[in-house]
Every structure is written in structure tokens, then in C-alpha cells.
Amino acid sequence: AFEEAGITAVIQNAQGDAAGMQTIADQMITQGVAVLAIVNLDSDSGAAIQAKAEQAGVKTIDYDRLTLGGSADYYVSFDNTVVGELQGQGLADCLGDEAADIVYLNGSPTDNNATLFSAGAHSVLDPLTQYTPVAEQAVPDWDNQQAATIFEQMLTQAGEIDGVLAANDGLGNAAISILAKNGLAGQVPVTGQ
């Protein structure tokens, strides 16, 4: 799309490294970019990047993830509450009207999107009294390995889980790997994104 619009663009990925992202942003600002679009790794590091950009007169765009406390000129994203509503409705469609024990494997507590996904899912599932939430936990940094550990602990403590509201595919796959390890693959619906 940039090429078709005749816009020169440089795209780099910090691979989940906040310090690396800061270095990339500093280099881009020094090179004279007019606009810096970021998907922050966390709001604090994203806000620091935006503050430097603002000092240099560079416009910033929050793409997909809002930088809380940041100074972006624009914010472009999905309706993340609706994403959560769709996840909740998807799980409800799989579970039906029978009583079910469910767990929530939420995204990173430092990610505003995760907060909105959770709010949307709860708005759909909480009124459905046939479902009993037996565990809920956020997964730091969306880390899939931590998600597997967290979910395994949920499963051990609950004894039985009938449905999993996982905030994205990585967390969902982590839950599925633990379900498979316990001979429950394909028996418990798991959401993703």
C-alpha cells in the first residue's frame, strides 16, 4: 500500500525487545522520518518513544495497541471490546445451555487490548448463569510458556474444566497443549483470535 501511494516506508520489528525497539525508534527519528507508527510492547516504553518523537517534531501513530500515557497523534485498531465479545460468544456457542466450568486465560496486564478483550468476553459470558468461572488469570507479556504453566495450575486446581476463554491463539494453543497432555484434546472448547 505504501508503494502504491508513493510513500517511502521503513518497517522494522524489535522481536519483542523493548530496548531494541527504543534503539530502532531512535535511529528512525535521527534519520528524519516524518511519521512513526508503533505497536508498543508495553505502555511505558511506547510512551518514552512517543515523547522522543514529539520532541523531534515527528508525528506518531499507535497501531493496534493504545499506548496508555502516550502522546500518539492517531490511534488505529480493531474494536477490541467487540473482539472479546466474539470470543465470549464463540465459547458460549460451543458450550451451549448445559452447566459448564470455564476459565479465563487473559492477555498481558500491561496491554490495553487484553483489558478490552476481557471486558468484552465478560459482557457476554457473565450474564449466562449456566457457566461458572473457576479461574481467571492474566499472562504476563502474552508469554505462551507461562500460559501453559498457568493453565496447567488452573486445570489441577479445578479438577475439571469445560471451556477456556483464551485471549489469543498463542494462549489458546498453550491451553490445548496441556489439555492434550492430560488426554483431553478435542474435548474442551478453547477460544483464540
mmCIF file of the C-alpha atoms, coordinates in Angstrom:
data_MODEL
# 
_entry.id   MODEL 
# 
loop_
_atom_site.group_PDB 
_atom_site.id 
_atom_site.type_symbol 
_atom_site.label_atom_id 
_atom_site.label_alt_id 
_atom_site.label_comp_id 
_atom_site.label_asym_id 
_atom_site.label_entity_id 
_atom_site.label_seq_id 
_atom_site.pdbx_PDB_ins_code 
_atom_site.Cartn_x 
_atom_site.Cartn_y 
_atom_site.Cartn_z 
_atom_site.occupancy 
_atom_site.B_iso_or_equiv 
_atom_site.pdbx_formal_charge 
_atom_site.auth_seq_id 
_atom_site.auth_comp_id 
_atom_site.auth_asym_id 
_atom_site.auth_atom_id 
_atom_site.pdbx_PDB_model_num 
ATOM 1   C CA . ALA A 1 1   ? 0.000   0.000   0.000  1.00 0.00 ? 1   ALA A CA 1 
ATOM 2   C CA . PHE A 1 2   ? 2.912   2.359   0.739  1.00 0.00 ? 2   PHE A CA 1 
ATOM 3   C CA . GLU A 1 3   ? 4.442   1.627   -2.670 1.00 0.00 ? 3   GLU A CA 1 
ATOM 4   C CA . GLU A 1 4   ? 1.116   2.218   -4.429 1.00 0.00 ? 4   GLU A CA 1 
ATOM 5   C CA . ALA A 1 5   ? 0.752   5.542   -2.584 1.00 0.00 ? 5   ALA A CA 1 
ATOM 6   C CA . GLY A 1 6   ? 4.328   6.543   -3.446 1.00 0.00 ? 6   GLY A CA 1 
ATOM 7   C CA . ILE A 1 7   ? 5.347   6.681   0.211  1.00 0.00 ? 7   ILE A CA 1 
ATOM 8   C CA . THR A 1 8   ? 8.809   5.609   1.310  1.00 0.00 ? 8   THR A CA 1 
ATOM 9   C CA . ALA A 1 9   ? 8.454   3.339   4.348  1.00 0.00 ? 9   ALA A CA 1 
ATOM 10  C CA . VAL A 1 10  ? 10.884  1.509   6.580  1.00 0.00 ? 10  VAL A CA 1 
ATOM 11  C CA . ILE A 1 11  ? 9.462   -1.395  8.568  1.00 0.00 ? 11  ILE A CA 1 
ATOM 12  C CA . GLN A 1 12  ? 11.428  -2.998  11.389 1.00 0.00 ? 12  GLN A CA 1 
ATOM 13  C CA . ASN A 1 13  ? 10.484  -5.496  14.070 1.00 0.00 ? 13  ASN A CA 1 
ATOM 14  C CA . ALA A 1 14  ? 12.065  -5.419  17.547 1.00 0.00 ? 14  ALA A CA 1 
ATOM 15  C CA . GLN A 1 15  ? 11.119  -9.080  18.084 1.00 0.00 ? 15  GLN A CA 1 
ATOM 16  C CA . GLY A 1 16  ? 9.600   -8.375  21.500 1.00 0.00 ? 16  GLY A CA 1 
ATOM 17  C CA . ASP A 1 17  ? 12.630  -6.474  22.833 1.00 0.00 ? 17  ASP A CA 1 
ATOM 18  C CA . ALA A 1 18  ? 11.644  -3.081  24.325 1.00 0.00 ? 18  ALA A CA 1 
ATOM 19  C CA . ALA A 1 19  ? 15.254  -1.821  24.409 1.00 0.00 ? 19  ALA A CA 1 
ATOM 20  C CA . GLY A 1 20  ? 15.694  -2.914  20.793 1.00 0.00 ? 20  GLY A CA 1 
ATOM 21  C CA . MET A 1 21  ? 12.500  -1.115  19.854 1.00 0.00 ? 21  MET A CA 1 
ATOM 22  C CA . GLN A 1 22  ? 13.776  2.061   21.529 1.00 0.00 ? 22  GLN A CA 1 
ATOM 23  C CA . THR A 1 23  ? 17.008  1.799   19.514 1.00 0.00 ? 23  THR A CA 1 
ATOM 24  C CA . ILE A 1 24  ? 15.099  1.292   16.258 1.00 0.00 ? 24  ILE A CA 1 
ATOM 25  C CA . ALA A 1 25  ? 12.848  4.277   17.013 1.00 0.00 ? 25  ALA A CA 1 
ATOM 26  C CA . ASP A 1 26  ? 15.847  6.465   17.932 1.00 0.00 ? 26  ASP A CA 1 
ATOM 27  C CA . GLN A 1 27  ? 17.532  5.557   14.631 1.00 0.00 ? 27  GLN A CA 1 
ATOM 28  C CA . MET A 1 28  ? 14.377  6.303   12.641 1.00 0.00 ? 28  MET A CA 1 
ATOM 29  C CA . ILE A 1 29  ? 13.919  9.660   14.367 1.00 0.00 ? 29  ILE A CA 1 
ATOM 30  C CA . THR A 1 30  ? 17.598  10.529  13.744 1.00 0.00 ? 30  THR A CA 1 
ATOM 31  C CA . GLN A 1 31  ? 17.193  9.548   10.077 1.00 0.00 ? 31  GLN A CA 1 
ATOM 32  C CA . GLY A 1 32  ? 14.366  12.091  9.789  1.00 0.00 ? 32  GLY A CA 1 
ATOM 33  C CA . VAL A 1 33  ? 11.177  10.081  9.475  1.00 0.00 ? 33  VAL A CA 1 
ATOM 34  C CA . ALA A 1 34  ? 8.058   12.245  9.302  1.00 0.00 ? 34  ALA A CA 1 
ATOM 35  C CA . VAL A 1 35  ? 5.730   9.688   10.911 1.00 0.00 ? 35  VAL A CA 1 
ATOM 36  C CA . LEU A 1 36  ? 6.497   6.859   13.318 1.00 0.00 ? 36  LEU A CA 1 
ATOM 37  C CA . ALA A 1 37  ? 3.895   4.106   13.634 1.00 0.00 ? 37  ALA A CA 1 
ATOM 38  C CA . ILE A 1 38  ? 4.386   1.791   16.583 1.00 0.00 ? 38  ILE A CA 1 
ATOM 39  C CA . VAL A 1 39  ? 2.837   -1.285  18.106 1.00 0.00 ? 39  VAL A CA 1 
ATOM 40  C CA . ASN A 1 40  ? 4.061   -0.793  21.648 1.00 0.00 ? 40  ASN A CA 1 
ATOM 41  C CA . LEU A 1 41  ? 5.424   -3.696  23.659 1.00 0.00 ? 41  LEU A CA 1 
ATOM 42  C CA . ASP A 1 42  ? 4.239   -2.001  26.843 1.00 0.00 ? 42  ASP A CA 1 
ATOM 43  C CA . SER A 1 43  ? 2.827   1.448   27.526 1.00 0.00 ? 43  SER A CA 1 
ATOM 44  C CA . ASP A 1 44  ? 5.869   2.775   29.421 1.00 0.00 ? 44  ASP A CA 1 
ATOM 45  C CA . SER A 1 45  ? 8.391   2.040   26.667 1.00 0.00 ? 45  SER A CA 1 
ATOM 46  C CA . GLY A 1 46  ? 5.895   3.131   23.995 1.00 0.00 ? 46  GLY A CA 1 
ATOM 47  C CA . ALA A 1 47  ? 5.283   6.451   25.785 1.00 0.00 ? 47  ALA A CA 1 
ATOM 48  C CA . ALA A 1 48  ? 9.048   7.052   26.004 1.00 0.00 ? 48  ALA A CA 1 
ATOM 49  C CA . ILE A 1 49  ? 9.371   6.529   22.245 1.00 0.00 ? 49  ILE A CA 1 
ATOM 50  C CA . GLN A 1 50  ? 6.469   8.890   21.584 1.00 0.00 ? 50  GLN A CA 1 
ATOM 51  C CA . ALA A 1 51  ? 7.942   11.568  23.857 1.00 0.00 ? 51  ALA A CA 1 
ATOM 52  C CA . LYS A 1 52  ? 11.238  11.489  21.919 1.00 0.00 ? 52  LYS A CA 1 
ATOM 53  C CA . ALA A 1 53  ? 9.369   11.596  18.630 1.00 0.00 ? 53  ALA A CA 1 
ATOM 54  C CA . GLU A 1 54  ? 7.265   14.533  19.791 1.00 0.00 ? 54  GLU A CA 1 
ATOM 55  C CA . GLN A 1 55  ? 10.397  16.464  20.837 1.00 0.00 ? 55  GLN A CA 1 
ATOM 56  C CA . ALA A 1 56  ? 11.795  15.896  17.346 1.00 0.00 ? 56  ALA A CA 1 
ATOM 57  C CA . GLY A 1 57  ? 8.557   17.018  15.649 1.00 0.00 ? 57  GLY A CA 1 
ATOM 58  C CA . VAL A 1 58  ? 7.723   13.506  14.423 1.00 0.00 ? 58  VAL A CA 1 
ATOM 59  C CA . LYS A 1 59  ? 4.049   12.531  14.340 1.00 0.00 ? 59  LYS A CA 1 
ATOM 60  C CA . THR A 1 60  ? 3.213   9.155   15.916 1.00 0.00 ? 60  THR A CA 1 
ATOM 61  C CA . ILE A 1 61  ? 0.553   6.555   15.293 1.00 0.00 ? 61  ILE A CA 1 
ATOM 62  C CA . ASP A 1 62  ? -0.442  3.864   17.789 1.00 0.00 ? 62  ASP A CA 1 
ATOM 63  C CA . TYR A 1 63  ? -1.197  0.874   15.602 1.00 0.00 ? 63  TYR A CA 1 
ATOM 64  C CA . ASP A 1 64  ? -3.308  -1.923  17.090 1.00 0.00 ? 64  ASP A CA 1 
ATOM 65  C CA . ARG A 1 65  ? -2.314  -1.209  20.701 1.00 0.00 ? 65  ARG A CA 1 
ATOM 66  C CA . LEU A 1 66  ? -3.059  2.023   22.563 1.00 0.00 ? 66  LEU A CA 1 
ATOM 67  C CA . THR A 1 67  ? -0.088  3.460   24.450 1.00 0.00 ? 67  THR A CA 1 
ATOM 68  C CA . LEU A 1 68  ? -1.566  4.397   27.813 1.00 0.00 ? 68  LEU A CA 1 
ATOM 69  C CA . GLY A 1 69  ? 0.031   7.656   28.967 1.00 0.00 ? 69  GLY A CA 1 
ATOM 70  C CA . GLY A 1 70  ? 1.457   8.158   25.487 1.00 0.00 ? 70  GLY A CA 1 
ATOM 71  C CA . SER A 1 71  ? 1.124   11.087  23.124 1.00 0.00 ? 71  SER A CA 1 
ATOM 72  C CA . ALA A 1 72  ? 0.203   9.480   19.802 1.00 0.00 ? 72  ALA A CA 1 
ATOM 73  C CA . ASP A 1 73  ? -1.354  11.767  17.227 1.00 0.00 ? 73  ASP A CA 1 
ATOM 74  C CA . TYR A 1 74  ? -3.509  8.897   15.950 1.00 0.00 ? 74  TYR A CA 1 
ATOM 75  C CA . TYR A 1 75  ? -4.710  5.504   17.130 1.00 0.00 ? 75  TYR A CA 1 
ATOM 76  C CA . VAL A 1 76  ? -5.726  2.808   14.662 1.00 0.00 ? 76  VAL A CA 1 
ATOM 77  C CA . SER A 1 77  ? -7.023  -0.541  15.885 1.00 0.00 ? 77  SER A CA 1 
ATOM 78  C CA . PHE A 1 78  ? -9.805  -3.060  15.872 1.00 0.00 ? 78  PHE A CA 1 
ATOM 79  C CA . ASP A 1 79  ? -12.776 -2.639  18.204 1.00 0.00 ? 79  ASP A CA 1 
ATOM 80  C CA . ASN A 1 80  ? -11.089 -4.738  20.853 1.00 0.00 ? 80  ASN A CA 1 
ATOM 81  C CA . THR A 1 81  ? -14.177 -4.948  23.066 1.00 0.00 ? 81  THR A CA 1 
ATOM 82  C CA . VAL A 1 82  ? -16.069 -6.496  20.158 1.00 0.00 ? 82  VAL A CA 1 
ATOM 83  C CA . VAL A 1 83  ? -13.181 -8.950  19.653 1.00 0.00 ? 83  VAL A CA 1 
ATOM 84  C CA . GLY A 1 84  ? -13.690 -10.076 23.274 1.00 0.00 ? 84  GLY A CA 1 
ATOM 85  C CA . GLU A 1 85  ? -17.460 -10.257 22.764 1.00 0.00 ? 85  GLU A CA 1 
ATOM 86  C CA . LEU A 1 86  ? -16.938 -12.511 19.748 1.00 0.00 ? 86  LEU A CA 1 
ATOM 87  C CA . GLN A 1 87  ? -14.553 -14.718 21.733 1.00 0.00 ? 87  GLN A CA 1 
ATOM 88  C CA . GLY A 1 88  ? -17.116 -14.998 24.540 1.00 0.00 ? 88  GLY A CA 1 
ATOM 89  C CA . GLN A 1 89  ? -19.920 -15.733 22.105 1.00 0.00 ? 89  GLN A CA 1 
ATOM 90  C CA . GLY A 1 90  ? -17.797 -18.338 20.350 1.00 0.00 ? 90  GLY A CA 1 
ATOM 91  C CA . LEU A 1 91  ? -17.186 -20.155 23.618 1.00 0.00 ? 91  LEU A CA 1 
ATOM 92  C CA . ALA A 1 92  ? -20.877 -19.913 24.560 1.00 0.00 ? 92  ALA A CA 1 
ATOM 93  C CA . ASP A 1 93  ? -21.864 -21.321 21.151 1.00 0.00 ? 93  ASP A CA 1 
ATOM 94  C CA . CYS A 1 94  ? -19.573 -24.302 21.739 1.00 0.00 ? 94  CYS A CA 1 
ATOM 95  C CA . LEU A 1 95  ? -20.758 -24.928 25.301 1.00 0.00 ? 95  LEU A CA 1 
ATOM 96  C CA . GLY A 1 96  ? -24.487 -24.487 24.713 1.00 0.00 ? 96  GLY A CA 1 
ATOM 97  C CA . ASP A 1 97  ? -27.033 -24.356 27.507 1.00 0.00 ? 97  ASP A CA 1 
ATOM 98  C CA . GLU A 1 98  ? -25.554 -27.002 29.818 1.00 0.00 ? 98  GLU A CA 1 
ATOM 99  C CA . ALA A 1 99  ? -23.793 -26.129 33.067 1.00 0.00 ? 99  ALA A CA 1 
ATOM 100 C CA . ALA A 1 100 ? -20.064 -25.623 32.479 1.00 0.00 ? 100 ALA A CA 1 
ATOM 101 C CA . ASP A 1 101 ? -16.981 -24.647 34.454 1.00 0.00 ? 101 ASP A CA 1 
ATOM 102 C CA . ILE A 1 102 ? -14.921 -22.127 32.477 1.00 0.00 ? 102 ILE A CA 1 
ATOM 103 C CA . VAL A 1 103 ? -11.561 -20.422 32.882 1.00 0.00 ? 103 VAL A CA 1 
ATOM 104 C CA . TYR A 1 104 ? -10.187 -17.181 31.507 1.00 0.00 ? 104 TYR A CA 1 
ATOM 105 C CA . LEU A 1 105 ? -6.610  -17.051 30.239 1.00 0.00 ? 105 LEU A CA 1 
ATOM 106 C CA . ASN A 1 106 ? -6.271  -13.296 29.696 1.00 0.00 ? 106 ASN A CA 1 
ATOM 107 C CA . GLY A 1 107 ? -3.559  -11.401 27.869 1.00 0.00 ? 107 GLY A CA 1 
ATOM 108 C CA . SER A 1 108 ? -0.827  -9.302  29.365 1.00 0.00 ? 108 SER A CA 1 
ATOM 109 C CA . PRO A 1 109 ? -1.906  -6.956  32.158 1.00 0.00 ? 109 PRO A CA 1 
ATOM 110 C CA . THR A 1 110 ? 0.237   -4.219  30.558 1.00 0.00 ? 110 THR A CA 1 
ATOM 111 C CA . ASP A 1 111 ? -1.675  -4.422  27.256 1.00 0.00 ? 111 ASP A CA 1 
ATOM 112 C CA . ASN A 1 112 ? -4.819  -2.299  26.970 1.00 0.00 ? 112 ASN A CA 1 
ATOM 113 C CA . ASN A 1 113 ? -6.106  -4.639  24.243 1.00 0.00 ? 113 ASN A CA 1 
ATOM 114 C CA . ALA A 1 114 ? -6.103  -7.521  26.743 1.00 0.00 ? 114 ALA A CA 1 
ATOM 115 C CA . THR A 1 115 ? -8.199  -5.428  29.144 1.00 0.00 ? 115 THR A CA 1 
ATOM 116 C CA . LEU A 1 116 ? -10.704 -4.700  26.387 1.00 0.00 ? 116 LEU A CA 1 
ATOM 117 C CA . PHE A 1 117 ? -10.814 -8.338  25.189 1.00 0.00 ? 117 PHE A CA 1 
ATOM 118 C CA . SER A 1 118 ? -11.557 -9.443  28.755 1.00 0.00 ? 118 SER A CA 1 
ATOM 119 C CA . ALA A 1 119 ? -14.259 -6.818  29.249 1.00 0.00 ? 119 ALA A CA 1 
ATOM 120 C CA . GLY A 1 120 ? -15.956 -7.877  26.023 1.00 0.00 ? 120 GLY A CA 1 
ATOM 121 C CA . ALA A 1 121 ? -15.832 -11.573 26.873 1.00 0.00 ? 121 ALA A CA 1 
ATOM 122 C CA . HIS A 1 122 ? -17.175 -10.962 30.365 1.00 0.00 ? 122 HIS A CA 1 
ATOM 123 C CA . SER A 1 123 ? -20.029 -8.851  28.979 1.00 0.00 ? 123 SER A CA 1 
ATOM 124 C CA . VAL A 1 124 ? -21.214 -11.904 27.048 1.00 0.00 ? 124 VAL A CA 1 
ATOM 125 C CA . LEU A 1 125 ? -20.379 -14.730 29.460 1.00 0.00 ? 125 LEU A CA 1 
ATOM 126 C CA . ASP A 1 126 ? -21.154 -13.221 32.872 1.00 0.00 ? 126 ASP A CA 1 
ATOM 127 C CA . PRO A 1 127 ? -24.924 -12.989 32.288 1.00 0.00 ? 127 PRO A CA 1 
ATOM 128 C CA . LEU A 1 128 ? -25.017 -16.680 31.251 1.00 0.00 ? 128 LEU A CA 1 
ATOM 129 C CA . THR A 1 129 ? -25.580 -18.211 34.672 1.00 0.00 ? 129 THR A CA 1 
ATOM 130 C CA . GLN A 1 130 ? -25.091 -21.785 33.478 1.00 0.00 ? 130 GLN A CA 1 
ATOM 131 C CA . TYR A 1 131 ? -21.353 -21.040 33.269 1.00 0.00 ? 131 TYR A CA 1 
ATOM 132 C CA . THR A 1 132 ? -19.255 -20.949 36.417 1.00 0.00 ? 132 THR A CA 1 
ATOM 133 C CA . PRO A 1 133 ? -15.892 -19.197 36.197 1.00 0.00 ? 133 PRO A CA 1 
ATOM 134 C CA . VAL A 1 134 ? -13.468 -21.361 38.195 1.00 0.00 ? 134 VAL A CA 1 
ATOM 135 C CA . ALA A 1 135 ? -10.243 -19.479 37.424 1.00 0.00 ? 135 ALA A CA 1 
ATOM 136 C CA . GLU A 1 136 ? -9.020  -16.334 35.721 1.00 0.00 ? 136 GLU A CA 1 
ATOM 137 C CA . GLN A 1 137 ? -5.506  -15.049 35.270 1.00 0.00 ? 137 GLN A CA 1 
ATOM 138 C CA . ALA A 1 138 ? -3.586  -12.654 33.054 1.00 0.00 ? 138 ALA A CA 1 
ATOM 139 C CA . VAL A 1 139 ? -0.486  -13.970 31.292 1.00 0.00 ? 139 VAL A CA 1 
ATOM 140 C CA . PRO A 1 140 ? 2.487   -11.607 31.666 1.00 0.00 ? 140 PRO A CA 1 
ATOM 141 C CA . ASP A 1 141 ? 3.788   -10.368 28.300 1.00 0.00 ? 141 ASP A CA 1 
ATOM 142 C CA . TRP A 1 142 ? 1.495   -12.789 26.445 1.00 0.00 ? 142 TRP A CA 1 
ATOM 143 C CA . ASP A 1 143 ? 4.160   -15.438 27.134 1.00 0.00 ? 143 ASP A CA 1 
ATOM 144 C CA . ASN A 1 144 ? 2.939   -18.785 25.810 1.00 0.00 ? 144 ASN A CA 1 
ATOM 145 C CA . GLN A 1 145 ? 5.200   -20.856 28.069 1.00 0.00 ? 145 GLN A CA 1 
ATOM 146 C CA . GLN A 1 146 ? 3.891   -19.031 31.127 1.00 0.00 ? 146 GLN A CA 1 
ATOM 147 C CA . ALA A 1 147 ? 0.369   -19.523 29.789 1.00 0.00 ? 147 ALA A CA 1 
ATOM 148 C CA . ALA A 1 148 ? 0.903   -23.292 29.690 1.00 0.00 ? 148 ALA A CA 1 
ATOM 149 C CA . THR A 1 149 ? 2.126   -23.290 33.288 1.00 0.00 ? 149 THR A CA 1 
ATOM 150 C CA . ILE A 1 150 ? -0.736  -21.058 34.436 1.00 0.00 ? 150 ILE A CA 1 
ATOM 151 C CA . PHE A 1 151 ? -3.307  -23.181 32.630 1.00 0.00 ? 151 PHE A CA 1 
ATOM 152 C CA . GLU A 1 152 ? -1.862  -26.415 34.000 1.00 0.00 ? 152 GLU A CA 1 
ATOM 153 C CA . GLN A 1 153 ? -2.220  -24.978 37.504 1.00 0.00 ? 153 GLN A CA 1 
ATOM 154 C CA . MET A 1 154 ? -5.816  -23.951 36.731 1.00 0.00 ? 154 MET A CA 1 
ATOM 155 C CA . LEU A 1 155 ? -6.628  -27.449 35.495 1.00 0.00 ? 155 LEU A CA 1 
ATOM 156 C CA . THR A 1 156 ? -5.003  -29.093 38.515 1.00 0.00 ? 156 THR A CA 1 
ATOM 157 C CA . GLN A 1 157 ? -6.843  -26.829 40.961 1.00 0.00 ? 157 GLN A CA 1 
ATOM 158 C CA . ALA A 1 158 ? -10.225 -27.049 39.226 1.00 0.00 ? 158 ALA A CA 1 
ATOM 159 C CA . GLY A 1 159 ? -10.022 -30.772 38.514 1.00 0.00 ? 159 GLY A CA 1 
ATOM 160 C CA . GLU A 1 160 ? -12.309 -30.312 35.525 1.00 0.00 ? 160 GLU A CA 1 
ATOM 161 C CA . ILE A 1 161 ? -12.669 -27.502 33.016 1.00 0.00 ? 161 ILE A CA 1 
ATOM 162 C CA . ASP A 1 162 ? -15.373 -27.440 30.370 1.00 0.00 ? 162 ASP A CA 1 
ATOM 163 C CA . GLY A 1 163 ? -14.303 -24.353 28.408 1.00 0.00 ? 163 GLY A CA 1 
ATOM 164 C CA . VAL A 1 164 ? -11.348 -21.982 28.033 1.00 0.00 ? 164 VAL A CA 1 
ATOM 165 C CA . LEU A 1 165 ? -11.589 -18.320 27.094 1.00 0.00 ? 165 LEU A CA 1 
ATOM 166 C CA . ALA A 1 166 ? -8.053  -17.677 25.802 1.00 0.00 ? 166 ALA A CA 1 
ATOM 167 C CA . ALA A 1 167 ? -7.349  -14.141 24.612 1.00 0.00 ? 167 ALA A CA 1 
ATOM 168 C CA . ASN A 1 168 ? -5.301  -15.121 21.532 1.00 0.00 ? 168 ASN A CA 1 
ATOM 169 C CA . ASP A 1 169 ? -4.107  -18.134 19.556 1.00 0.00 ? 169 ASP A CA 1 
ATOM 170 C CA . GLY A 1 170 ? -0.801  -18.429 21.402 1.00 0.00 ? 170 GLY A CA 1 
ATOM 171 C CA . LEU A 1 171 ? -2.540  -18.650 24.775 1.00 0.00 ? 171 LEU A CA 1 
ATOM 172 C CA . GLY A 1 172 ? -5.163  -20.959 23.304 1.00 0.00 ? 172 GLY A CA 1 
ATOM 173 C CA . ASN A 1 173 ? -2.510  -23.280 21.900 1.00 0.00 ? 173 ASN A CA 1 
ATOM 174 C CA . ALA A 1 174 ? -0.772  -23.307 25.291 1.00 0.00 ? 174 ALA A CA 1 
ATOM 175 C CA . ALA A 1 175 ? -4.028  -24.459 26.907 1.00 0.00 ? 175 ALA A CA 1 
ATOM 176 C CA . ILE A 1 176 ? -4.574  -27.042 24.174 1.00 0.00 ? 176 ILE A CA 1 
ATOM 177 C CA . SER A 1 177 ? -1.083  -28.470 24.743 1.00 0.00 ? 177 SER A CA 1 
ATOM 178 C CA . ILE A 1 178 ? -1.908  -29.019 28.434 1.00 0.00 ? 178 ILE A CA 1 
ATOM 179 C CA . LEU A 1 179 ? -5.300  -30.488 27.580 1.00 0.00 ? 179 LEU A CA 1 
ATOM 180 C CA . ALA A 1 180 ? -3.569  -32.908 25.179 1.00 0.00 ? 180 ALA A CA 1 
ATOM 181 C CA . LYS A 1 181 ? -1.012  -33.814 27.838 1.00 0.00 ? 181 LYS A CA 1 
ATOM 182 C CA . ASN A 1 182 ? -3.941  -34.751 30.092 1.00 0.00 ? 182 ASN A CA 1 
ATOM 183 C CA . GLY A 1 183 ? -5.857  -36.744 27.472 1.00 0.00 ? 183 GLY A CA 1 
ATOM 184 C CA . LEU A 1 184 ? -8.472  -34.010 26.975 1.00 0.00 ? 184 LEU A CA 1 
ATOM 185 C CA . ALA A 1 185 ? -7.585  -32.804 23.480 1.00 0.00 ? 185 ALA A CA 1 
ATOM 186 C CA . GLY A 1 186 ? -10.687 -32.054 21.444 1.00 0.00 ? 186 GLY A CA 1 
ATOM 187 C CA . GLN A 1 187 ? -12.981 -32.419 24.462 1.00 0.00 ? 187 GLN A CA 1 
ATOM 188 C CA . VAL A 1 188 ? -12.761 -28.866 25.781 1.00 0.00 ? 188 VAL A CA 1 
ATOM 189 C CA . PRO A 1 189 ? -13.521 -25.846 23.569 1.00 0.00 ? 189 PRO A CA 1 
ATOM 190 C CA . VAL A 1 190 ? -10.775 -23.207 23.589 1.00 0.00 ? 190 VAL A CA 1 
ATOM 191 C CA . THR A 1 191 ? -11.024 -19.748 22.050 1.00 0.00 ? 191 THR A CA 1 
ATOM 192 C CA . GLY A 1 192 ? -8.253  -17.837 20.337 1.00 0.00 ? 192 GLY A CA 1 
ATOM 193 C CA . GLN A 1 193 ? -8.075  -14.931 17.942 1.00 0.00 ? 193 GLN A CA 1 
# 
